[in-house]
Coordinates of C-alpha atoms and ligand atoms in Angstrom, one line a residue:
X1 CA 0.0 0.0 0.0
X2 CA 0.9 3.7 -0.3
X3 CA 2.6 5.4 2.2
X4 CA 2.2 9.0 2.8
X5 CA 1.1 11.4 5.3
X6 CA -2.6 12.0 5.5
X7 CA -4.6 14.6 7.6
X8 CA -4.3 12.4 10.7
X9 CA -0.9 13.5 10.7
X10 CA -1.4 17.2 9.9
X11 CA -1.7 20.0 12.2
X12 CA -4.1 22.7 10.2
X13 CA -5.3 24.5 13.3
X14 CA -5.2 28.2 12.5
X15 CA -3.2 27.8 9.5
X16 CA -3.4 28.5 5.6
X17 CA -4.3 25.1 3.8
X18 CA -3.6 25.0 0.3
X19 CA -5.9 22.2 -0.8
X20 CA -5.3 21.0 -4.3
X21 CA -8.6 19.6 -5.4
X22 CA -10.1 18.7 -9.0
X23 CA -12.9 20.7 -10.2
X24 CA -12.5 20.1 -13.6
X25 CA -16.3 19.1 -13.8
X26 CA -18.7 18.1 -16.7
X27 CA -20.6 21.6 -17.6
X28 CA -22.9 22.5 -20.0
X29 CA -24.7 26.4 -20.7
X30 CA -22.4 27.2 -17.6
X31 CA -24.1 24.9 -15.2
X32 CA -22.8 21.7 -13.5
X33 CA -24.0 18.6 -15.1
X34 CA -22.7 16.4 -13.1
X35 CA -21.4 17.3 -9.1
X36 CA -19.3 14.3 -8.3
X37 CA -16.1 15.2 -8.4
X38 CA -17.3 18.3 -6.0
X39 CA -19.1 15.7 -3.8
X40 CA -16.1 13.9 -3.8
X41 CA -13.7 16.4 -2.4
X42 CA -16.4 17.2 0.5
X43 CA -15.1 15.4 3.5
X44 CA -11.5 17.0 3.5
X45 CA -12.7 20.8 2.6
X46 CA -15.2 19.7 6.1
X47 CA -12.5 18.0 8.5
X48 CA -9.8 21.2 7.5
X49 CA -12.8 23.7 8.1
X50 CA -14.0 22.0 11.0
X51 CA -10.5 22.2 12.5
X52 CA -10.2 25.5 12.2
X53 CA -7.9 25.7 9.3
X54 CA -8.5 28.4 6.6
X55 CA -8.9 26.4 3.3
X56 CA -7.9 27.6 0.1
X57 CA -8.7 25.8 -3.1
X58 CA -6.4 25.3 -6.0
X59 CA -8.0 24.0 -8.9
X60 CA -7.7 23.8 -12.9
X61 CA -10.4 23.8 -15.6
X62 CA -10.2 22.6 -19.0
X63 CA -7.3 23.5 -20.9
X64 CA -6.9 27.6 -21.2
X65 CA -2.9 26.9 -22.0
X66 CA -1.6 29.2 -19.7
X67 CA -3.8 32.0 -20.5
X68 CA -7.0 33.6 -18.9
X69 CA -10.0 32.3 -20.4
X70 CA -13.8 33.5 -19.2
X71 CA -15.1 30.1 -20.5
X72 CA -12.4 27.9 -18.3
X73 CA -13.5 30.1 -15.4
X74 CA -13.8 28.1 -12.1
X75 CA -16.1 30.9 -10.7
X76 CA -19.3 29.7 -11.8
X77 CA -18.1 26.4 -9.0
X78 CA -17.8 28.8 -6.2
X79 CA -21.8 28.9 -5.3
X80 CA -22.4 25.2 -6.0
X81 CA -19.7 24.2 -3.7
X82 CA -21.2 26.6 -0.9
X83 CA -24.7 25.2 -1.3
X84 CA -23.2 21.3 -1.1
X85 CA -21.0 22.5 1.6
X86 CA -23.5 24.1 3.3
X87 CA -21.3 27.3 4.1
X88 CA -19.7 30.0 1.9
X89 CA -17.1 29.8 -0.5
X90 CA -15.1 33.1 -1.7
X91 CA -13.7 33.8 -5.1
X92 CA -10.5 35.2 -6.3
X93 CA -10.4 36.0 -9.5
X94 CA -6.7 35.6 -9.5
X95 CA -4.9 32.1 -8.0
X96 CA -1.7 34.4 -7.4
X97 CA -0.7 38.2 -7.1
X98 CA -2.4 40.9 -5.5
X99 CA -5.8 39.8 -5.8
X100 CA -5.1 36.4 -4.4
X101 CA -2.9 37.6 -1.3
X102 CA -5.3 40.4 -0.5
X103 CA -8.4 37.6 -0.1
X104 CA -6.0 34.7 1.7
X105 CA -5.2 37.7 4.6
X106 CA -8.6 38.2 5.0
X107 CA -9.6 34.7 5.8
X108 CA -9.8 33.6 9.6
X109 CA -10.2 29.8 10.7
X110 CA -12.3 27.8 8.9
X111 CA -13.1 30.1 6.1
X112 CA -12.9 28.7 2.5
X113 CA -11.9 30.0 -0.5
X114 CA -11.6 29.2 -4.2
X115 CA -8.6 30.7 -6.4
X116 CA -9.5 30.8 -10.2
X117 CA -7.8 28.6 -12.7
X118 CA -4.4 27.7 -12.2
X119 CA -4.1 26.9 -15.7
X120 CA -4.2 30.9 -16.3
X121 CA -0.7 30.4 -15.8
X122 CA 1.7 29.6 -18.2
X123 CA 3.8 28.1 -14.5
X124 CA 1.2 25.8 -13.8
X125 CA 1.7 23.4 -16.3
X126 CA 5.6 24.3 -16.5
X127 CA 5.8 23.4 -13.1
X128 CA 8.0 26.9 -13.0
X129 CA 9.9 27.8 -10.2
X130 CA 8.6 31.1 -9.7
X131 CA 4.8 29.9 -10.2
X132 CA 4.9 27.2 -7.2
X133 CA 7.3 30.2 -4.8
X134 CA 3.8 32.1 -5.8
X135 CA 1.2 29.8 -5.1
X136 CA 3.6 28.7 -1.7
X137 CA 3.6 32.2 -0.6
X138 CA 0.1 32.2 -0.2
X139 CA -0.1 28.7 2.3
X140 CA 1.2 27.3 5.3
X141 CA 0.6 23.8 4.7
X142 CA 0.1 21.6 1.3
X143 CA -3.2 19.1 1.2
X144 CA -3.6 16.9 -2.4
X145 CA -7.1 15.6 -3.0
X146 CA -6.8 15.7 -6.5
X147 CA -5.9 11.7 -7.3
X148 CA -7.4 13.0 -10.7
X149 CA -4.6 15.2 -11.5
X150 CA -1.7 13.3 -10.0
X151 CA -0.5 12.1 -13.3
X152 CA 0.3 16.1 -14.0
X153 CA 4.1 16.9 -12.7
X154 CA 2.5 20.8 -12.6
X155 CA 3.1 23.3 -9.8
X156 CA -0.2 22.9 -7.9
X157 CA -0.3 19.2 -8.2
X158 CA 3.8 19.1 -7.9
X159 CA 5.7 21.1 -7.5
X160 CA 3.8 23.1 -4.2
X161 CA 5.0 19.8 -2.0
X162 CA 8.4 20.3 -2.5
X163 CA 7.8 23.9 -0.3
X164 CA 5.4 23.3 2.2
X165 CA 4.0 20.4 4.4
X166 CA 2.7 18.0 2.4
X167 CA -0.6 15.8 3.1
X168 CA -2.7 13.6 1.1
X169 CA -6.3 14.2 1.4
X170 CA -9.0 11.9 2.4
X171 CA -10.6 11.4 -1.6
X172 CA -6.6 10.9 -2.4
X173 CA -6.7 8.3 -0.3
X174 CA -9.5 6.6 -0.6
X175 CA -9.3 6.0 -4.4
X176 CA -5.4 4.4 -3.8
X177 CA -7.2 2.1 -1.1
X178 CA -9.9 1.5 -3.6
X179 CA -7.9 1.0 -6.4
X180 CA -5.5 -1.1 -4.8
X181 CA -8.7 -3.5 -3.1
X182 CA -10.3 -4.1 -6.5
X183 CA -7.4 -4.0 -9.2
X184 CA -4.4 -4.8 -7.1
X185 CA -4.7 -8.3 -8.2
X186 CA -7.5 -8.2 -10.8
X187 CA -9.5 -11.6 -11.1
X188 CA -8.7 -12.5 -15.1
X189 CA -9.9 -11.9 -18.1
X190 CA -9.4 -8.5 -17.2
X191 CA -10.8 -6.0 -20.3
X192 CA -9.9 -2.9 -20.5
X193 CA -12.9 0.0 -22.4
X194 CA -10.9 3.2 -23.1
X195 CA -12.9 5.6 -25.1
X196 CA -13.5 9.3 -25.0
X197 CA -12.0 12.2 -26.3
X198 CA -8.7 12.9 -25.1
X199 CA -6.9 10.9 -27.9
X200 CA -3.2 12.6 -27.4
X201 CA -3.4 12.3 -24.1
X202 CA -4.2 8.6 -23.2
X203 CA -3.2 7.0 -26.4
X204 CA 0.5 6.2 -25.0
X205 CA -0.7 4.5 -21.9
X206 CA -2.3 1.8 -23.9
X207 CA 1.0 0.6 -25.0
X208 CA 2.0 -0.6 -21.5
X209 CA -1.9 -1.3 -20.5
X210 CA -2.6 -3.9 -23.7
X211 CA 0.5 -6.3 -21.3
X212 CA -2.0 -5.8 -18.0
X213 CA -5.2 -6.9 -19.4
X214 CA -6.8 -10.0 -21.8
X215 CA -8.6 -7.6 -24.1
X216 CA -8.8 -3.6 -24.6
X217 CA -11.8 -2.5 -26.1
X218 CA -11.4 0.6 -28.1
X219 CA -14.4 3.1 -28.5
X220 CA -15.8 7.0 -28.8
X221 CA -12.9 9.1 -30.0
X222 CA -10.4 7.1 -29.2
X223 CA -11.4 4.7 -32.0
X224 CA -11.6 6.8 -35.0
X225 CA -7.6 7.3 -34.9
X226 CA -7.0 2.9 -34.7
X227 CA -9.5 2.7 -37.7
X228 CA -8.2 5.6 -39.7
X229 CA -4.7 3.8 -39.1
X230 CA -6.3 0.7 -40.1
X231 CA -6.9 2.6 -43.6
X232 CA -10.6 3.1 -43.0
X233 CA -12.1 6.3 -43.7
X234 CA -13.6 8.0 -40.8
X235 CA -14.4 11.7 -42.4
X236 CA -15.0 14.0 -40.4
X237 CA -14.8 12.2 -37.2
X238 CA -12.7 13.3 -34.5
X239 CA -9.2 11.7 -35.3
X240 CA -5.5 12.6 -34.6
X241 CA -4.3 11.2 -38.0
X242 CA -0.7 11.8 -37.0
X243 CA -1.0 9.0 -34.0
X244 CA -1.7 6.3 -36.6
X245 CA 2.1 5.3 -35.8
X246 CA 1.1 5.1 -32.5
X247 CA -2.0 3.3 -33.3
X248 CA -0.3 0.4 -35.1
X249 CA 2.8 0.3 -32.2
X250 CA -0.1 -0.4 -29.8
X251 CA -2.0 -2.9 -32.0
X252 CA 1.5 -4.8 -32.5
X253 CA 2.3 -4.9 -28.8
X254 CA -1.1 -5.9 -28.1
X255 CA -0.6 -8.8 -30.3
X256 CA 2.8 -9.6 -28.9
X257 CA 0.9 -9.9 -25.4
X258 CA -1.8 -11.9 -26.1
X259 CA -4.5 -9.0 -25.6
X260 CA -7.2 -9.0 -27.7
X261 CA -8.0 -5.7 -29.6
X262 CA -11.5 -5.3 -30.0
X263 CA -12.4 -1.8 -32.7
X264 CA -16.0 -0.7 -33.3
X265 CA -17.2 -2.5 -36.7
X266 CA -20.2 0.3 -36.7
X267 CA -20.9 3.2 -35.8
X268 CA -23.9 6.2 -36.0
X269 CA -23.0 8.9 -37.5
X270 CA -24.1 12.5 -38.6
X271 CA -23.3 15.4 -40.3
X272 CA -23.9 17.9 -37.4
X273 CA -23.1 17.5 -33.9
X274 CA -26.1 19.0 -31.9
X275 CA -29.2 17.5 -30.2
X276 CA -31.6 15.6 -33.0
X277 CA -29.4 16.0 -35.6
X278 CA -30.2 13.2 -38.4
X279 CA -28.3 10.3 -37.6
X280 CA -27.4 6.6 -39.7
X281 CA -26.0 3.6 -38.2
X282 CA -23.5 2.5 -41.1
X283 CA -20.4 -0.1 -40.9
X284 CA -17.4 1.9 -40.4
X285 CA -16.2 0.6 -43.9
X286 CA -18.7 3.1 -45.4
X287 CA -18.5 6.3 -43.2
X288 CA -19.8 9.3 -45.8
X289 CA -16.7 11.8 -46.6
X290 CA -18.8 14.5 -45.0
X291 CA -20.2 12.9 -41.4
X292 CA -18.3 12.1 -38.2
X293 CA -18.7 9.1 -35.8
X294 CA -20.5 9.8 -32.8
X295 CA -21.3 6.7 -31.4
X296 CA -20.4 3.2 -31.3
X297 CA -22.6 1.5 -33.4
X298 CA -25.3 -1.8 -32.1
X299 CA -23.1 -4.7 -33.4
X300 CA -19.9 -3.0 -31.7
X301 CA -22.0 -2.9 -28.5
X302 CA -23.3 -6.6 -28.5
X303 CA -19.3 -7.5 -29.1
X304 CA -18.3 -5.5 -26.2
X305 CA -21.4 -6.8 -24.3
X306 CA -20.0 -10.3 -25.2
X307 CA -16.7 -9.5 -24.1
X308 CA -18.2 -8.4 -21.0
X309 CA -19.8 -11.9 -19.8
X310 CA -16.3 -13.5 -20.3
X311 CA -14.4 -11.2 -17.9
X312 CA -14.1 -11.1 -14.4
X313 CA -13.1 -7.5 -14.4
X314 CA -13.5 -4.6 -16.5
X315 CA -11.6 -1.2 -15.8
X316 CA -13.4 1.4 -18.3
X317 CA -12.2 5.0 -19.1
X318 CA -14.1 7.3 -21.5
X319 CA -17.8 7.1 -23.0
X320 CA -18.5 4.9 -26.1
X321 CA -19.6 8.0 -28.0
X322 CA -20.7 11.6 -27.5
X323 CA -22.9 10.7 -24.8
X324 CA -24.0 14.7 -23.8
X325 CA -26.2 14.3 -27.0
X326 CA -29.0 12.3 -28.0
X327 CA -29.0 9.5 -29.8
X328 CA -25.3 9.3 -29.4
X329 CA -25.8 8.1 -25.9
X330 CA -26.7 4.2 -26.6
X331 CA -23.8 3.2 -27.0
X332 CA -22.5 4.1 -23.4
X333 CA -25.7 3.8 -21.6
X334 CA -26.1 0.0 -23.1
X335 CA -22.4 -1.2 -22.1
X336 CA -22.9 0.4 -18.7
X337 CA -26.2 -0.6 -18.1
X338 CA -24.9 -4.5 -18.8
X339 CA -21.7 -4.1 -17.0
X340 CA -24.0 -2.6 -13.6
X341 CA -26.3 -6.2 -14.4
X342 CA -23.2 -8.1 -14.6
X343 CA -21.7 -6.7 -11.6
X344 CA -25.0 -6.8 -9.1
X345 CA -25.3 -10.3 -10.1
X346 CA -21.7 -10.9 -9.0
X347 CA -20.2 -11.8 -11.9
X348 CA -18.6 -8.7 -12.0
X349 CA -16.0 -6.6 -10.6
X350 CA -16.4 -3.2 -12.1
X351 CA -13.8 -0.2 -11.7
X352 CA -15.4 3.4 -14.0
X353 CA -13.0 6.5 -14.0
X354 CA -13.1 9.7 -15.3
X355 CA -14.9 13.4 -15.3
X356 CA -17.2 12.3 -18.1
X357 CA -17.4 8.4 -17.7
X358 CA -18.7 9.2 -14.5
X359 CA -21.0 11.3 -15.6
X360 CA -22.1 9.0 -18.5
X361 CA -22.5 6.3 -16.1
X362 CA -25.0 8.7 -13.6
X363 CA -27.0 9.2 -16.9
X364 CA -27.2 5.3 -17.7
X365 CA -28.1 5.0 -13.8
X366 CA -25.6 2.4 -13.7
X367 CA -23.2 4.0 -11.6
X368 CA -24.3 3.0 -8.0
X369 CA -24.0 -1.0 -9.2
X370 CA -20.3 -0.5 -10.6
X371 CA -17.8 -2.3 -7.9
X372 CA -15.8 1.3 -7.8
X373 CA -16.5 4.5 -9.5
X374 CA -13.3 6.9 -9.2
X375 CA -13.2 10.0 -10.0
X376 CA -10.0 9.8 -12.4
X377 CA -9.6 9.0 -15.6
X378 CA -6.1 9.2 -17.2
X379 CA -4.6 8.9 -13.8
X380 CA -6.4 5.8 -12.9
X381 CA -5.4 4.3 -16.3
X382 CA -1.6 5.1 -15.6
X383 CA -1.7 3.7 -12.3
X384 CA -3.3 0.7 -13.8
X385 CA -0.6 0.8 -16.3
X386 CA 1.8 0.5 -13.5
X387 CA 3.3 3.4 -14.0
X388 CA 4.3 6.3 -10.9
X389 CA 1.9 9.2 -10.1
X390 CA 3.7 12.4 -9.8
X391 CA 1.1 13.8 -7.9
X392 CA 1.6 11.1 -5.8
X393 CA 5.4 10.0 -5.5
X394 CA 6.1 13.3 -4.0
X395 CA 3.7 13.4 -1.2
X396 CA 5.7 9.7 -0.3
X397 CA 8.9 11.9 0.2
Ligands
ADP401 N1 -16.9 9.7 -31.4 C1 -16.8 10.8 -30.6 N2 -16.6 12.0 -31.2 C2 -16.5 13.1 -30.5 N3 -16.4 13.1 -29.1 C3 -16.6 11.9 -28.5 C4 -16.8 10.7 -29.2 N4 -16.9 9.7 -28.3 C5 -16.8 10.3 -27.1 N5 -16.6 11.6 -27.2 C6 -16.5 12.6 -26.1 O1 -15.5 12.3 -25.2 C7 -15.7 13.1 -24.0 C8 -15.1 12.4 -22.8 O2 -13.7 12.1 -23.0 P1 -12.6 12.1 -21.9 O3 -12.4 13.4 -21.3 O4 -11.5 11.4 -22.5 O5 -13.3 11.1 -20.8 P2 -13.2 11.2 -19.2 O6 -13.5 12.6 -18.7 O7 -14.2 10.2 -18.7 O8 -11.8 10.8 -18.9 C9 -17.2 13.3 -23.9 O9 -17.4 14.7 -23.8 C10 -17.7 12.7 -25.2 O10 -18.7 13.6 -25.8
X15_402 O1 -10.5 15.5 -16.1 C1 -9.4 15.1 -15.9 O2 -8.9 13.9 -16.4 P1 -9.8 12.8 -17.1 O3 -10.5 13.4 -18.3 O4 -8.7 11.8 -17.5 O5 -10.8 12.2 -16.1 C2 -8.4 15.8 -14.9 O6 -9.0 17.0 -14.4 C3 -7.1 16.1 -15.6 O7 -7.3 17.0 -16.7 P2 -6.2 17.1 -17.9 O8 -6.3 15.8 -18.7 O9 -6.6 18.3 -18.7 O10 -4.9 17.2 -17.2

């Protein structure tokens, strides 16, 4: 198990608790769709608060690239967080400078306070020196709930516990203890869903997962760029055609491994992406030049389905299509809905992660039968993968 210091060993009486947290939240027309990565992060904002600590929250949204953005703005959290905590929340529009120091000094035990986007800051992601002095300046003592963001070597998830204190928070923890209980020794055939948007991203981690897991089934975004490697033509579908490289290095190794590769062989498709937008279910030979995949098509989802009632764990990242949308949603909701079946029939064991999967899974009401539902995605894939969370590894030091 992971060692590191948690709250029980922290003393946050009276002092200034930078507390890392991820807020990077499904929204939609500037509302919260879905509140449980904020529910999540509840207990440790309470216990500091409740110990007199003054809490301020360090958070990122989206990906601004180190420049303010009004639609990455975390301020819109602020009042859901203080009607789910059940006490106010303060703003700064600023997570360093001025703005931030002048509302910090004002805070007195067991205030909390959210500091807008660190990812306004070209430092953040840089991990920059003078960024993390910055954000240190402003705390006593470093807390890191944010097992989300702890495959980010950046100054708020980094960097910061090199300066001050460090703790792990209780969500932090939990999903380690979690993670470790249900995948630490994963009951086989183990398959792997990995879907979603964030192609660049996640796309490298599969070359270590395929040697973890019997079969790794490839959906929403994630397979347009395997098929367009493949030579299909996916037109206008979300696809990083400069990964196809990748793509192929990952389908070899897989095969090298023994893991089974399993790539949508339909899909629905559409020439617009908006609510009731006309929509065909076509093989994925015969995509039109001028539509885009947005959902895994039926005889994809009775494969996966299949591949389901032969395992004895599934770890899934990322939606089967653009879920958010209607019709696009099937997919997703019918995978979920038999893996929550499988799993309350104990056939099962079950691990979802991610902002959106989670989200997808509250829609398909299957989220309350899954074994474990964390709130990670890429960073519960690269601990699957084996490999060494930053975000983690230093709060071990
Ligand atoms: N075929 C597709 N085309 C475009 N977007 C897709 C497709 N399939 C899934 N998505 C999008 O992927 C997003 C979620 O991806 P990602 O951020 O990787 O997942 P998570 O947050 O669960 O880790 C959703 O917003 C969904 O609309
Ligand atoms: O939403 C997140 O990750 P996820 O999409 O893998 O679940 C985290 O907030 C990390 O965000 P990032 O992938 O922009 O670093």
């Amino acid at each position: 198990m992971t060692k590191f210091k948690t709250l029980d060993d922290a003393d946050v009486t009276g002092k200034r608790v930078l507390l890392r947290v991820d807020l990077n939240v499904p929204m939609k027309d500037g509302a919260v769709t879905d509140r449980t990565r904020i529910e999540r992060v509840l207990p440790t904002i309470r216990e500091i608060s409740e110990k007199g600590g003054r809490v301020i929250l360090l958070a990122h949204f989206g990906r601004p690239k180190g420049k303010p953005n009004p639609e990455m703005s975390l301020e819109p959290i602020a009042p859901v967080l203080s009607e789910m905590l059940g006490r106010p929340v303060g703003f700064a529009d600023d997570c360093t400078g001025p703005v931030a120091a002048g509302i910090v000094a004002a805070l007195t035990d067991g205030d909390v306070v959210l500091l807008e986007n660190t990812r306004f800051h070209a430092g953040e992601e840089a991990n920059d020196a003078e960024f993390v002095d910055a954000l240190a300046s402003l705390g006593d003592v470093y807390v890191n709930d944010a097992f989300s963001a702890a495959h980010r070597a950046h100054a708020s998830t980094e960097g910061l516990a090199h300066h001050l204190p460090s703790y792990a928070g209780r969500t932090m923890q939990a999903e380690l203890e979690a993670l470790e209980k249900g995948l630490g020794n994963p009951e086989r055939p183990v398959v792997a869903v990995v879907g979603g948007a964030k192609v660049s991203s996640k796309i490298d981690l599969l070359q270590n997962l395929v040697a973890r897991v019997d079969a790794l089934v490839i959906g929403g975004g994630m397979a347009n760029t395997f098929l367009a490697a493949d030579g299909i033509s996916v037109g206008k579908s979300l696809c990083e055609h400069d990964l196809a490289e990748t793509a192929r290095a990952i389908v070899e190794a897989a095969k090298a491994a023994g893991c089974e590769i399993v790539l949508p062989v339909d899909a629905v498709v559409a020439r617009e992406f908006k609510a009731g937008a006309a929509s065909e279910t076509v093989d994925v030979g015969a995509v039109p030049q001028d539509a885009m995949i947005l959902d895994t098509g039926p005889k994809s989802v009775e494969a996966v389905n299949a591949w389901l009632d032969r395992a004895k764990t599934l770890v899934w990242n990322g939606p089967l299509g653009a879920f958010e949308i209607e019709p696009f949603d099937r997919a997703t909701v019918a995978a979920a809905r038999h893996a929550a079946e499988l799993t309350r029939a104990g056939k099962l064991v079950s691990v979802a992660g991610g902002g959106d999967t989670v989200a997808a899974l509250n829609q398909a009401g299957a989220a309350a039968d899954f074994s474990y539902v964390s709130t990670a995605g890429g960073a519960f894939l690269e601990w699957m993968e084996g490999k060494a969370l930053p975000g983690v590894e230093v709060l071990k030091a």
